[in-house]
GROMACS .gro file of C-alpha atoms in nm:
model
  359
    1UNK     CA    1  -0.809   0.283  -1.212
    2UNK     CA    2  -0.719   0.228  -1.576
    3UNK     CA    3  -0.400   0.387  -1.699
    4UNK     CA    4  -0.306   0.496  -2.047
    5UNK     CA    5   0.045   0.455  -2.175
    6UNK     CA    6   0.075   0.801  -2.325
    7UNK     CA    7   0.347   1.034  -2.215
    8UNK     CA    8   0.273   1.314  -1.970
    9UNK     CA    9   0.240   1.676  -2.061
   10UNK     CA   10   0.577   1.856  -2.061
   11UNK     CA   11   0.700   1.941  -1.713
   12UNK     CA   12   0.711   2.317  -1.669
   13UNK     CA   13   0.860   2.523  -1.391
   14UNK     CA   14   0.532   2.525  -1.204
   15UNK     CA   15   0.354   2.248  -1.018
   16UNK     CA   16   0.123   2.028  -1.221
   17UNK     CA   17  -0.194   1.897  -1.063
   18UNK     CA   18  -0.360   1.987  -0.735
   19UNK     CA   19  -0.253   1.765  -0.449
   20UNK     CA   20  -0.616   1.697  -0.359
   21UNK     CA   21  -0.681   1.538  -0.697
   22UNK     CA   22  -0.359   1.344  -0.678
   23UNK     CA   23  -0.432   1.201  -0.336
   24UNK     CA   24  -0.774   1.089  -0.455
   25UNK     CA   25  -0.612   0.916  -0.749
   26UNK     CA   26  -0.351   0.763  -0.521
   27UNK     CA   27  -0.626   0.597  -0.318
   28UNK     CA   28  -0.780   0.450  -0.631
   29UNK     CA   29  -0.444   0.368  -0.787
   30UNK     CA   30  -0.368   0.102  -0.533
   31UNK     CA   31  -0.643  -0.101  -0.695
   32UNK     CA   32  -0.444  -0.195  -1.003
   33UNK     CA   33  -0.397  -0.561  -1.075
   34UNK     CA   34  -0.069  -0.744  -1.029
   35UNK     CA   35   0.190  -0.660  -1.289
   36UNK     CA   36   0.535  -0.776  -1.368
   37UNK     CA   37   0.737  -0.457  -1.378
   38UNK     CA   38   1.082  -0.458  -1.227
   39UNK     CA   39   0.983  -0.461  -0.862
   40UNK     CA   40   0.727  -0.732  -0.790
   41UNK     CA   41   0.876  -0.975  -0.542
   42UNK     CA   42   0.842  -1.157  -0.210
   43UNK     CA   43   1.050  -1.367   0.024
   44UNK     CA   44   1.009  -1.696   0.198
   45UNK     CA   45   0.979  -1.493   0.516
   46UNK     CA   46   0.606  -1.451   0.458
   47UNK     CA   47   0.551  -1.822   0.498
   48UNK     CA   48   0.679  -1.796   0.851
   49UNK     CA   49   0.989  -2.004   0.776
   50UNK     CA   50   1.300  -1.955   0.986
   51UNK     CA   51   1.500  -1.656   0.873
   52UNK     CA   52   1.824  -1.757   0.704
   53UNK     CA   53   2.128  -1.541   0.630
   54UNK     CA   54   2.027  -1.520   0.262
   55UNK     CA   55   2.169  -1.241   0.052
   56UNK     CA   56   1.953  -0.949  -0.050
   57UNK     CA   57   1.931  -1.083  -0.405
   58UNK     CA   58   1.826  -1.429  -0.284
   59UNK     CA   59   1.557  -1.284  -0.060
   60UNK     CA   60   1.436  -1.054  -0.336
   61UNK     CA   61   1.419  -1.342  -0.583
   62UNK     CA   62   1.211  -1.547  -0.341
   63UNK     CA   63   0.998  -1.240  -0.272
   64UNK     CA   64   0.949  -1.189  -0.643
   65UNK     CA   65   0.811  -1.538  -0.688
   66UNK     CA   66   0.563  -1.493  -0.407
   67UNK     CA   67   0.436  -1.155  -0.519
   68UNK     CA   68   0.423  -1.267  -0.882
   69UNK     CA   69   0.166  -1.524  -0.770
   70UNK     CA   70  -0.017  -1.235  -0.601
   71UNK     CA   71  -0.145  -1.464  -0.328
   72UNK     CA   72  -0.137  -1.449   0.050
   73UNK     CA   73   0.007  -1.697   0.300
   74UNK     CA   74  -0.240  -1.752   0.587
   75UNK     CA   75  -0.128  -1.836   0.937
   76UNK     CA   76  -0.052  -2.203   0.984
   77UNK     CA   77  -0.305  -2.426   1.154
   78UNK     CA   78  -0.679  -2.425   1.184
   79UNK     CA   79  -0.863  -2.103   1.112
   80UNK     CA   80  -0.948  -1.916   1.434
   81UNK     CA   81  -1.304  -1.909   1.562
   82UNK     CA   82  -1.418  -1.556   1.653
   83UNK     CA   83  -1.515  -1.510   2.017
   84UNK     CA   84  -1.791  -1.252   2.012
   85UNK     CA   85  -1.942  -1.013   2.103
   86UNK     CA   86  -1.661  -0.761   2.149
   87UNK     CA   87  -1.673  -0.386   2.189
   88UNK     CA   88  -1.381  -0.191   2.041
   89UNK     CA   89  -1.276   0.168   1.986
   90UNK     CA   90  -1.334   0.313   1.640
   91UNK     CA   91  -1.100   0.585   1.513
   92UNK     CA   92  -1.394   0.817   1.452
   93UNK     CA   93  -1.450   0.843   1.826
   94UNK     CA   94  -1.718   0.576   1.864
   95UNK     CA   95  -1.738   0.251   2.060
   96UNK     CA   96  -1.854  -0.027   1.829
   97UNK     CA   97  -1.992  -0.366   1.932
   98UNK     CA   98  -1.936  -0.653   1.690
   99UNK     CA   99  -2.167  -0.948   1.749
  100UNK     CA  100  -2.120  -1.144   1.429
  101UNK     CA  101  -1.814  -1.190   1.204
  102UNK     CA  102  -1.970  -1.435   0.961
  103UNK     CA  103  -1.985  -1.177   0.678
  104UNK     CA  104  -1.686  -0.942   0.687
  105UNK     CA  105  -1.641  -0.652   0.447
  106UNK     CA  106  -1.301  -0.472   0.456
  107UNK     CA  107  -1.299  -0.140   0.271
  108UNK     CA  108  -0.920  -0.118   0.243
  109UNK     CA  109  -0.676  -0.346   0.062
  110UNK     CA  110  -0.423  -0.368   0.345
  111UNK     CA  111  -0.700  -0.445   0.595
  112UNK     CA  112  -0.834  -0.713   0.361
  113UNK     CA  113  -0.487  -0.871   0.348
  114UNK     CA  114  -0.485  -0.889   0.727
  115UNK     CA  115  -0.831  -1.050   0.743
  116UNK     CA  116  -0.736  -1.317   0.489
  117UNK     CA  117  -0.398  -1.384   0.647
  118UNK     CA  118  -0.560  -1.426   0.989
  119UNK     CA  119  -0.745  -1.719   0.831
  120UNK     CA  120  -1.085  -1.551   0.797
  121UNK     CA  121  -1.089  -1.513   0.420
  122UNK     CA  122  -1.382  -1.747   0.372
  123UNK     CA  123  -1.595  -1.500   0.571
  124UNK     CA  124  -1.517  -1.199   0.347
  125UNK     CA  125  -1.811  -1.108   0.123
  126UNK     CA  126  -1.677  -0.816  -0.084
  127UNK     CA  127  -1.379  -0.597  -0.158
  128UNK     CA  128  -1.281  -0.244  -0.243
  129UNK     CA  129  -1.070  -0.147  -0.542
  130UNK     CA  130  -0.744  -0.160  -0.346
  131UNK     CA  131  -0.772  -0.532  -0.267
  132UNK     CA  132  -0.577  -0.667  -0.564
  133UNK     CA  133  -0.455  -1.006  -0.441
  134UNK     CA  134  -0.581  -1.323  -0.605
  135UNK     CA  135  -0.800  -1.445  -0.320
  136UNK     CA  136  -1.006  -1.125  -0.334
  137UNK     CA  137  -1.048  -1.102  -0.709
  138UNK     CA  138  -1.359  -1.321  -0.717
  139UNK     CA  139  -1.540  -1.102  -0.466
  140UNK     CA  140  -1.783  -0.827  -0.573
  141UNK     CA  141  -1.633  -0.478  -0.569
  142UNK     CA  142  -1.818  -0.217  -0.364
  143UNK     CA  143  -1.627   0.093  -0.465
  144UNK     CA  144  -1.652   0.319  -0.767
  145UNK     CA  145  -1.312   0.476  -0.826
  146UNK     CA  146  -1.221   0.562  -0.465
  147UNK     CA  147  -1.577   0.611  -0.336
  148UNK     CA  148  -1.769   0.349  -0.139
  149UNK     CA  149  -2.118   0.263  -0.263
  150UNK     CA  150  -2.343   0.217   0.041
  151UNK     CA  151  -2.598   0.038  -0.175
  152UNK     CA  152  -2.339  -0.212  -0.296
  153UNK     CA  153  -2.216  -0.270   0.059
  154UNK     CA  154  -2.563  -0.327   0.202
  155UNK     CA  155  -2.659  -0.560  -0.083
  156UNK     CA  156  -2.393  -0.804   0.047
  157UNK     CA  157  -2.553  -0.814   0.394
  158UNK     CA  158  -2.228  -0.769   0.591
  159UNK     CA  159  -2.231  -0.830   0.964
  160UNK     CA  160  -1.925  -0.608   1.018
  161UNK     CA  161  -1.750  -0.349   0.801
  162UNK     CA  162  -1.385  -0.249   0.846
  163UNK     CA  163  -1.291   0.094   0.715
  164UNK     CA  164  -1.031   0.361   0.783
  165UNK     CA  165  -1.052   0.736   0.826
  166UNK     CA  166  -0.976   0.787   0.457
  167UNK     CA  167  -1.277   0.577   0.353
  168UNK     CA  168  -1.558   0.782   0.209
  169UNK     CA  169  -1.776   0.954   0.136
  170UNK     CA  170  -1.892   1.001   0.494
  171UNK     CA  171  -2.254   0.988   0.380
  172UNK     CA  172  -2.199   0.629   0.266
  173UNK     CA  173  -2.046   0.528   0.599
  174UNK     CA  174  -2.338   0.691   0.783
  175UNK     CA  175  -2.588   0.509   0.561
  176UNK     CA  176  -2.423   0.175   0.634
  177UNK     CA  177  -2.431   0.244   1.007
  178UNK     CA  178  -2.791   0.363   0.993
  179UNK     CA  179  -2.881   0.026   0.842
  180UNK     CA  180  -2.758  -0.138   1.164
  181UNK     CA  181  -2.421  -0.266   1.038
  182UNK     CA  182  -2.128  -0.221   1.282
  183UNK     CA  183  -1.854  -0.013   1.115
  184UNK     CA  184  -1.510  -0.018   1.278
  185UNK     CA  185  -1.292   0.267   1.154
  186UNK     CA  186  -0.913   0.235   1.172
  187UNK     CA  187  -0.636   0.490   1.143
  188UNK     CA  188  -0.455   0.501   0.808
  189UNK     CA  189  -0.129   0.307   0.789
  190UNK     CA  190   0.163   0.521   0.670
  191UNK     CA  191   0.464   0.363   0.841
  192UNK     CA  192   0.597   0.024   0.941
  193UNK     CA  193   0.488   0.058   1.303
  194UNK     CA  194   0.129   0.088   1.182
  195UNK     CA  195   0.131  -0.268   1.049
  196UNK     CA  196   0.130  -0.429   1.392
  197UNK     CA  197  -0.112  -0.172   1.536
  198UNK     CA  198  -0.360  -0.229   1.257
  199UNK     CA  199  -0.324  -0.608   1.275
  200UNK     CA  200  -0.399  -0.600   1.648
  201UNK     CA  201  -0.705  -0.380   1.603
  202UNK     CA  202  -0.847  -0.588   1.317
  203UNK     CA  203  -0.798  -0.912   1.509
  204UNK     CA  204  -0.961  -0.767   1.820
  205UNK     CA  205  -1.259  -0.634   1.624
  206UNK     CA  206  -1.315  -0.978   1.472
  207UNK     CA  207  -1.279  -1.163   1.802
  208UNK     CA  208  -0.951  -1.339   1.721
  209UNK     CA  209  -0.689  -1.151   1.928
  210UNK     CA  210  -0.461  -1.456   1.963
  211UNK     CA  211  -0.439  -1.489   1.585
  212UNK     CA  212  -0.348  -1.121   1.568
  213UNK     CA  213  -0.065  -1.176   1.814
  214UNK     CA  214   0.061  -1.471   1.609
  215UNK     CA  215   0.047  -1.276   1.283
  216UNK     CA  216   0.232  -0.982   1.436
  217UNK     CA  217   0.504  -1.217   1.557
  218UNK     CA  218   0.542  -1.352   1.205
  219UNK     CA  219   0.549  -1.007   1.047
  220UNK     CA  220   0.807  -0.884   1.302
  221UNK     CA  221   1.025  -1.186   1.229
  222UNK     CA  222   0.999  -1.130   0.854
  223UNK     CA  223   1.082  -0.760   0.886
  224UNK     CA  224   1.384  -0.835   1.102
  225UNK     CA  225   1.511  -1.085   0.847
  226UNK     CA  226   1.462  -0.834   0.565
  227UNK     CA  227   1.657  -0.565   0.750
  228UNK     CA  228   1.947  -0.803   0.815
  229UNK     CA  229   2.014  -0.797   0.440
  230UNK     CA  230   2.066  -0.417   0.438
  231UNK     CA  231   2.432  -0.359   0.346
  232UNK     CA  232   2.649  -0.142   0.564
  233UNK     CA  233   2.801   0.176   0.429
  234UNK     CA  234   2.648   0.433   0.199
  235UNK     CA  235   2.278   0.521   0.210
  236UNK     CA  236   2.145   0.597  -0.139
  237UNK     CA  237   1.889   0.874  -0.177
  238UNK     CA  238   1.557   0.753  -0.317
  239UNK     CA  239   1.281   0.975  -0.456
  240UNK     CA  240   0.927   0.835  -0.449
  241UNK     CA  241   0.739   0.976  -0.747
  242UNK     CA  242   0.364   0.933  -0.781
  243UNK     CA  243   0.263   0.989  -1.142
  244UNK     CA  244  -0.049   0.950  -1.351
  245UNK     CA  245   0.048   1.080  -1.692
  246UNK     CA  246  -0.302   1.062  -1.841
  247UNK     CA  247  -0.433   1.283  -1.560
  248UNK     CA  248  -0.131   1.517  -1.555
  249UNK     CA  249  -0.059   1.424  -1.193
  250UNK     CA  250   0.309   1.444  -1.096
  251UNK     CA  251   0.406   1.436  -0.728
  252UNK     CA  252   0.712   1.378  -0.516
  253UNK     CA  253   0.672   1.200  -0.186
  254UNK     CA  254   0.788   1.364   0.133
  255UNK     CA  255   0.738   1.317   0.506
  256UNK     CA  256   0.443   1.091   0.576
  257UNK     CA  257   0.398   0.958   0.223
  258UNK     CA  258   0.435   0.602   0.351
  259UNK     CA  259   0.718   0.538   0.110
  260UNK     CA  260   0.952   0.733   0.338
  261UNK     CA  261   0.915   0.468   0.610
  262UNK     CA  262   0.983   0.186   0.362
  263UNK     CA  263   1.284   0.362   0.213
  264UNK     CA  264   1.434   0.415   0.558
  265UNK     CA  265   1.377   0.050   0.652
  266UNK     CA  266   1.559  -0.050   0.334
  267UNK     CA  267   1.869   0.138   0.447
  268UNK     CA  268   1.825   0.442   0.224
  269UNK     CA  269   1.732   0.809   0.255
  270UNK     CA  270   1.406   0.956   0.125
  271UNK     CA  271   1.516   1.230  -0.114
  272UNK     CA  272   1.194   1.425  -0.067
  273UNK     CA  273   1.230   1.430   0.310
  274UNK     CA  274   1.599   1.517   0.274
  275UNK     CA  275   1.498   1.809   0.051
  276UNK     CA  276   1.265   1.941   0.322
  277UNK     CA  277   0.929   1.830   0.184
  278UNK     CA  278   0.718   1.823   0.501
  279UNK     CA  279   0.395   1.709   0.336
  280UNK     CA  280   0.316   1.355   0.218
  281UNK     CA  281   0.301   1.469  -0.146
  282UNK     CA  282   0.414   1.787  -0.319
  283UNK     CA  283   0.356   1.885  -0.684
  284UNK     CA  284   0.671   1.802  -0.878
  285UNK     CA  285   0.894   2.061  -1.043
  286UNK     CA  286   1.210   2.015  -1.247
  287UNK     CA  287   1.394   2.236  -1.000
  288UNK     CA  288   1.295   2.014  -0.709
  289UNK     CA  289   1.415   1.705  -0.892
  290UNK     CA  290   1.749   1.855  -0.989
  291UNK     CA  291   1.798   1.989  -0.637
  292UNK     CA  292   1.715   1.654  -0.475
  293UNK     CA  293   1.956   1.458  -0.699
  294UNK     CA  294   1.815   1.114  -0.610
  295UNK     CA  295   2.028   0.808  -0.680
  296UNK     CA  296   1.718   0.593  -0.732
  297UNK     CA  297   1.358   0.669  -0.829
  298UNK     CA  298   1.080   0.459  -0.673
  299UNK     CA  299   0.740   0.437  -0.843
  300UNK     CA  300   0.429   0.226  -0.873
  301UNK     CA  301   0.405   0.002  -1.178
  302UNK     CA  302   0.107   0.179  -1.328
  303UNK     CA  303   0.264   0.518  -1.265
  304UNK     CA  304   0.565   0.428  -1.474
  305UNK     CA  305   0.339   0.275  -1.738
  306UNK     CA  306   0.129   0.593  -1.752
  307UNK     CA  307   0.427   0.807  -1.855
  308UNK     CA  308   0.548   0.571  -2.124
  309UNK     CA  309   0.784   0.350  -1.926
  310UNK     CA  310   1.145   0.434  -1.844
  311UNK     CA  311   1.200   0.602  -2.181
  312UNK     CA  312   0.906   0.832  -2.121
  313UNK     CA  313   1.008   0.899  -1.762
  314UNK     CA  314   1.360   1.014  -1.842
  315UNK     CA  315   1.220   1.256  -2.100
  316UNK     CA  316   1.038   1.446  -1.826
  317UNK     CA  317   1.237   1.765  -1.758
  318UNK     CA  318   1.459   1.725  -1.455
  319UNK     CA  319   1.467   1.344  -1.450
  320UNK     CA  320   1.763   1.302  -1.682
  321UNK     CA  321   1.959   1.557  -1.479
  322UNK     CA  322   1.950   1.336  -1.169
  323UNK     CA  323   2.184   1.042  -1.103
  324UNK     CA  324   1.878   0.815  -1.104
  325UNK     CA  325   1.765   0.938  -1.444
  326UNK     CA  326   2.110   0.935  -1.597
  327UNK     CA  327   2.167   0.576  -1.481
  328UNK     CA  328   1.802   0.473  -1.540
  329UNK     CA  329   1.786   0.348  -1.181
  330UNK     CA  330   1.410   0.305  -1.154
  331UNK     CA  331   1.250   0.068  -0.901
  332UNK     CA  332   0.881  -0.016  -0.933
  333UNK     CA  333   0.636  -0.219  -0.728
  334UNK     CA  334   0.279  -0.325  -0.795
  335UNK     CA  335   0.030  -0.058  -0.700
  336UNK     CA  336  -0.171  -0.269  -0.456
  337UNK     CA  337   0.136  -0.387  -0.266
  338UNK     CA  338   0.377  -0.096  -0.224
  339UNK     CA  339   0.180   0.106   0.032
  340UNK     CA  340  -0.055  -0.163   0.159
  341UNK     CA  341   0.119  -0.187   0.500
  342UNK     CA  342  -0.005  -0.538   0.562
  343UNK     CA  343   0.134  -0.891   0.591
  344UNK     CA  344   0.320  -0.857   0.259
  345UNK     CA  345   0.513  -0.547   0.361
  346UNK     CA  346   0.825  -0.746   0.461
  347UNK     CA  347   0.839  -0.862   0.099
  348UNK     CA  348   0.841  -0.500  -0.013
  349UNK     CA  349   1.143  -0.437   0.209
  350UNK     CA  350   1.320  -0.742   0.063
  351UNK     CA  351   1.277  -0.602  -0.287
  352UNK     CA  352   1.376  -0.248  -0.198
  353UNK     CA  353   1.693  -0.362  -0.022
  354UNK     CA  354   1.804  -0.554  -0.329
  355UNK     CA  355   1.704  -0.306  -0.597
  356UNK     CA  356   1.813   0.011  -0.419
  357UNK     CA  357   2.154  -0.119  -0.317
  358UNK     CA  358   2.214  -0.358  -0.607
  359UNK     CA  359   2.413  -0.266  -0.914
   0.00000   0.00000   0.00000
């Protein structure tokens, strides 16, 4: 989704945009290209190297270099050979048999990251808008905004499609199935525990369960190393704001946003959850911001860009009245990485630990 750099409409004492519209834009927003705003980073942990007692800043610097390249680090060794057929459970209540994994089409950026990192990237024939890493860029895109085009999918002759329950419209998924293509639907990933679950399910659906086990072991090791760098003591409050200034969409994340799990893993407190927001996203008000009093604001790169950068953000009513706004403590991460919940998620934690707790 293309973003304009113009400032948002003035924040009034009422909510801005409907949550339904915002969530649709959030799905598409993760398809932005890599950018270099203050949060892009990655650690050597992703390579599977032994965890060292590096400081948070050292890990974040290494993480930054990896994410700046916007590439993935596949499992070491020879690419696995799928052992098929397999029959697996699909999250839409079906049992799906996969007989051929020679032409894989993931319809989710985080799922695509898993497929490539398992070593099966040369079998992927297309991508959706949320697959922003370099290896996927050359592939044809099969989504328009956040909607899947069944015609585009079928034109690539996939032998298996990987989707999740948020993938739509349903008519497109039905059309792909009716054409005889196996479609395995996964549950959305909104917390750290979902990374290993999703990796296991993807690997099983593609007939490479051992590779899934190996990747999960690497991810677990990387996450453990990232959490070691969390300093003891105070736990800053972090507000995750999803903004699209050109569309007048202004939301605060709460329970289940996905960011809440990342913030907690980084040794901080989600300000929206702390304020009692029990939905993933709630329309933002100046009162809610002032009441939450976050120490740090977390955003996606393109969200910050869409409101005119930090200068534009602090001019939004309520922002300047928070400790985060007054100190200009804004942390950003590339749209396609922050909530991907895939093999690069440990790098996200590395960055958050450093930038949330750093001075």
